[in-house]
Amino acid sequence: MAAPGADPDSTRDVSLPRDRCAWFRLCKPSTSTSDFEQAIQIQDIIWGKETGSIPYSVLKTATKIKALAIGAFQNNTLVGFLYSAPGLWKNELIHWSYRTAILPTHQNMKIGHSLKLFQKEFCKKNGFHSIVWSFDPLETRNAHFNINKNETII
């Protein structure tokens, strides 16, 4: 899934601990219809269809507005993704991290953290000094991921 000017064939392999999983590939942004459709399916699995997934049209538009739609793949199957978009908050150009989702079968394998690290690099390279997001602090795993793993400033 994609960033403006990125080489769609360019990938970065991320080696995860062997006891967790063999290899994952974090793709630099692309415009693959299949990737976007899989991202919608993952959202439906994680949050249910009734919560509303980021639609295909929004994911596809990401490439045109310096948004980031990135996937983690295992054997060419999307197992997790992240979507964030630019915005203005308190007169500061920010990137709003809207969704990070990992299939239940692939959670606790550092995939979400790898996606967030890629997002951090993307934002630095593109002039965004802050990444903001909201989360439910009563969801302890979510709170731990956002505050402890991703070094959040509250």
mmCIF file of C-alpha atoms in Angstrom, residues 4-147:
data_model
loop_
_atom_site.group_PDB
_atom_site.id
_atom_site.type_symbol
_atom_site.label_atom_id
_atom_site.label_comp_id
_atom_site.label_asym_id
_atom_site.label_seq_id
_atom_site.Cartn_x
_atom_site.Cartn_y
_atom_site.Cartn_z
ATOM 1 C CA PRO A 4 3.806 9.239 -3.313
ATOM 2 C CA GLY A 5 6.862 8.583 -5.425
ATOM 3 C CA ALA A 6 7.637 5.269 -3.725
ATOM 4 C CA ASP A 7 8.847 2.407 -5.840
ATOM 5 C CA PRO A 8 6.012 -0.159 -5.568
ATOM 6 C CA ASP A 9 8.481 -2.991 -6.103
ATOM 7 C CA SER A 10 10.676 -1.815 -3.248
ATOM 8 C CA THR A 11 10.257 -3.845 -0.055
ATOM 9 C CA ARG A 12 11.904 -4.125 3.298
ATOM 10 C CA ASP A 13 12.146 -7.542 4.900
ATOM 11 C CA VAL A 14 11.752 -7.620 8.628
ATOM 12 C CA SER A 15 13.148 -10.631 10.420
ATOM 13 C CA LEU A 16 11.196 -11.581 13.499
ATOM 14 C CA PRO A 17 12.349 -13.949 16.239
ATOM 15 C CA ARG A 18 12.378 -17.519 14.914
ATOM 16 C CA ASP A 19 10.230 -18.761 17.784
ATOM 17 C CA ARG A 20 7.525 -16.275 16.808
ATOM 18 C CA CYS A 21 7.500 -16.371 13.050
ATOM 19 C CA ALA A 22 9.865 -16.797 10.128
ATOM 20 C CA TRP A 23 9.741 -13.750 7.847
ATOM 21 C CA PHE A 24 7.440 -10.854 7.233
ATOM 22 C CA ARG A 25 7.708 -8.336 4.484
ATOM 23 C CA LEU A 26 6.697 -4.748 5.054
ATOM 24 C CA CYS A 27 5.785 -3.396 1.675
ATOM 25 C CA LYS A 28 6.447 0.128 0.784
ATOM 26 C CA PRO A 29 3.189 1.625 -0.334
ATOM 27 C CA SER A 30 1.493 0.280 -3.461
ATOM 28 C CA THR A 31 -1.864 0.641 -5.110
ATOM 29 C CA SER A 32 -2.751 -3.043 -5.273
ATOM 30 C CA THR A 33 -6.491 -3.671 -5.323
ATOM 31 C CA SER A 34 -5.881 -7.040 -3.677
ATOM 32 C CA ASP A 35 -3.934 -5.448 -0.782
ATOM 33 C CA PHE A 36 -6.718 -2.940 -0.163
ATOM 34 C CA GLU A 37 -9.403 -5.636 -0.291
ATOM 35 C CA GLN A 38 -7.422 -7.731 2.209
ATOM 36 C CA ALA A 39 -7.058 -4.665 4.470
ATOM 37 C CA ILE A 40 -10.834 -4.260 4.469
ATOM 38 C CA GLN A 41 -11.259 -7.959 5.351
ATOM 39 C CA ILE A 42 -8.806 -7.634 8.263
ATOM 40 C CA GLN A 43 -10.746 -4.648 9.622
ATOM 41 C CA ASP A 44 -13.973 -6.627 9.411
ATOM 42 C CA ILE A 45 -12.360 -9.518 11.302
ATOM 43 C CA ILE A 46 -10.917 -7.272 14.032
ATOM 44 C CA TRP A 47 -13.735 -4.767 14.569
ATOM 45 C CA GLY A 48 -16.715 -6.322 12.764
ATOM 46 C CA LYS A 49 -18.470 -5.020 9.689
ATOM 47 C CA GLU A 50 -20.805 -2.851 11.740
ATOM 48 C CA THR A 51 -17.972 -0.548 12.939
ATOM 49 C CA GLY A 52 -17.112 0.537 9.425
ATOM 50 C CA SER A 53 -13.884 -0.251 7.646
ATOM 51 C CA ILE A 54 -11.691 2.268 5.889
ATOM 52 C CA PRO A 55 -13.137 1.922 2.392
ATOM 53 C CA TYR A 56 -11.209 1.032 -0.740
ATOM 54 C CA SER A 57 -11.618 4.555 -2.144
ATOM 55 C CA VAL A 58 -9.948 6.112 0.912
ATOM 56 C CA LEU A 59 -7.082 3.594 0.927
ATOM 57 C CA LYS A 60 -6.500 4.203 -2.788
ATOM 58 C CA THR A 61 -6.506 7.977 -2.283
ATOM 59 C CA ALA A 62 -3.732 7.624 0.308
ATOM 60 C CA THR A 63 -1.129 7.670 -2.433
ATOM 61 C CA LYS A 64 -2.203 11.123 -3.564
ATOM 62 C CA ILE A 65 -2.294 12.976 -0.216
ATOM 63 C CA LYS A 66 0.853 11.819 1.643
ATOM 64 C CA ALA A 67 -1.208 9.376 3.659
ATOM 65 C CA LEU A 68 0.311 6.014 4.496
ATOM 66 C CA ALA A 69 -1.312 2.661 3.839
ATOM 67 C CA ILE A 70 1.195 -0.095 4.514
ATOM 68 C CA GLY A 71 0.894 -3.830 4.892
ATOM 69 C CA ALA A 72 2.725 -6.688 6.576
ATOM 70 C CA PHE A 73 2.741 -9.819 4.481
ATOM 71 C CA GLN A 74 3.500 -13.461 5.087
ATOM 72 C CA ASN A 75 3.760 -15.532 1.910
ATOM 73 C CA ASN A 76 2.062 -12.736 -0.074
ATOM 74 C CA THR A 77 -0.932 -12.730 2.270
ATOM 75 C CA LEU A 78 -1.707 -9.533 4.150
ATOM 76 C CA VAL A 79 -1.615 -10.276 7.890
ATOM 77 C CA GLY A 80 -1.603 -6.696 9.172
ATOM 78 C CA PHE A 81 -1.838 -3.120 8.009
ATOM 79 C CA LEU A 82 -1.609 0.476 9.133
ATOM 80 C CA TYR A 83 -3.341 3.553 7.760
ATOM 81 C CA SER A 84 -2.549 7.140 8.694
ATOM 82 C CA ALA A 85 -3.244 10.470 7.008
ATOM 83 C CA PRO A 86 -1.970 14.034 7.201
ATOM 84 C CA GLY A 87 -3.852 16.676 9.107
ATOM 85 C CA LEU A 88 -3.577 19.948 10.969
ATOM 86 C CA TRP A 89 -3.902 20.016 14.749
ATOM 87 C CA LYS A 90 -3.272 23.121 16.854
ATOM 88 C CA ASN A 91 -1.671 24.729 13.786
ATOM 89 C CA GLU A 92 0.827 21.872 13.484
ATOM 90 C CA LEU A 93 1.122 19.530 10.528
ATOM 91 C CA ILE A 94 0.562 16.042 11.952
ATOM 92 C CA HIS A 95 -0.064 12.511 10.774
ATOM 93 C CA TRP A 96 -3.202 10.994 12.262
ATOM 94 C CA SER A 97 -2.792 7.275 12.791
ATOM 95 C CA TYR A 98 -6.249 5.940 12.152
ATOM 96 C CA ARG A 99 -5.885 2.160 12.142
ATOM 97 C CA THR A 100 -3.357 -0.530 12.900
ATOM 98 C CA ALA A 101 -4.756 -4.029 12.621
ATOM 99 C CA ILE A 102 -3.101 -7.423 12.844
ATOM 100 C CA LEU A 103 -4.913 -10.710 12.259
ATOM 101 C CA PRO A 104 -5.521 -12.502 15.585
ATOM 102 C CA THR A 105 -3.385 -15.435 14.386
ATOM 103 C CA HIS A 106 -0.426 -13.067 13.950
ATOM 104 C CA GLN A 107 -0.682 -10.871 17.038
ATOM 105 C CA ASN A 108 2.146 -10.783 19.610
ATOM 106 C CA MET A 109 4.749 -11.200 16.858
ATOM 107 C CA LYS A 110 5.955 -7.571 16.787
ATOM 108 C CA ILE A 111 4.212 -6.936 13.484
ATOM 109 C CA GLY A 112 2.217 -3.963 14.775
ATOM 110 C CA HIS A 113 5.341 -2.451 16.284
ATOM 111 C CA SER A 114 7.210 -2.919 12.989
ATOM 112 C CA LEU A 115 4.399 -1.123 11.157
ATOM 113 C CA LYS A 116 4.540 1.744 13.665
ATOM 114 C CA LEU A 117 8.330 2.034 13.251
ATOM 115 C CA PHE A 118 7.903 2.237 9.479
ATOM 116 C CA GLN A 119 5.229 4.898 9.991
ATOM 117 C CA LYS A 120 7.629 6.871 12.191
ATOM 118 C CA GLU A 121 10.332 6.753 9.474
ATOM 119 C CA PHE A 122 7.827 7.735 6.777
ATOM 120 C CA CYS A 123 6.644 10.724 8.802
ATOM 121 C CA LYS A 124 10.180 11.929 9.542
ATOM 122 C CA LYS A 125 11.140 11.714 5.854
ATOM 123 C CA ASN A 126 7.999 13.592 4.809
ATOM 124 C CA GLY A 127 8.188 16.487 7.287
ATOM 125 C CA PHE A 128 5.624 15.357 9.867
ATOM 126 C CA HIS A 129 6.919 15.993 13.378
ATOM 127 C CA SER A 130 4.032 14.381 15.257
ATOM 128 C CA ILE A 131 1.896 11.284 14.917
ATOM 129 C CA VAL A 132 -1.365 11.440 16.851
ATOM 130 C CA TRP A 133 -4.077 8.900 17.492
ATOM 131 C CA SER A 134 -6.776 7.963 19.929
ATOM 132 C CA PHE A 135 -7.287 4.647 21.644
ATOM 133 C CA ASP A 136 -9.377 3.100 24.373
ATOM 134 C CA PRO A 137 -7.241 3.098 27.554
ATOM 135 C CA LEU A 138 -9.590 0.507 29.083
ATOM 136 C CA GLU A 139 -8.401 -1.969 26.455
ATOM 137 C CA THR A 140 -5.225 -2.925 28.309
ATOM 138 C CA ARG A 141 -3.428 -4.552 25.360
ATOM 139 C CA ASN A 142 -4.181 -1.528 23.222
ATOM 140 C CA ALA A 143 -3.028 0.858 25.942
ATOM 141 C CA HIS A 144 0.203 -1.113 26.459
ATOM 142 C CA PHE A 145 0.873 -1.136 22.703
ATOM 143 C CA ASN A 146 0.273 2.593 22.323
ATOM 144 C CA ILE A 147 1.905 3.905 25.491
#
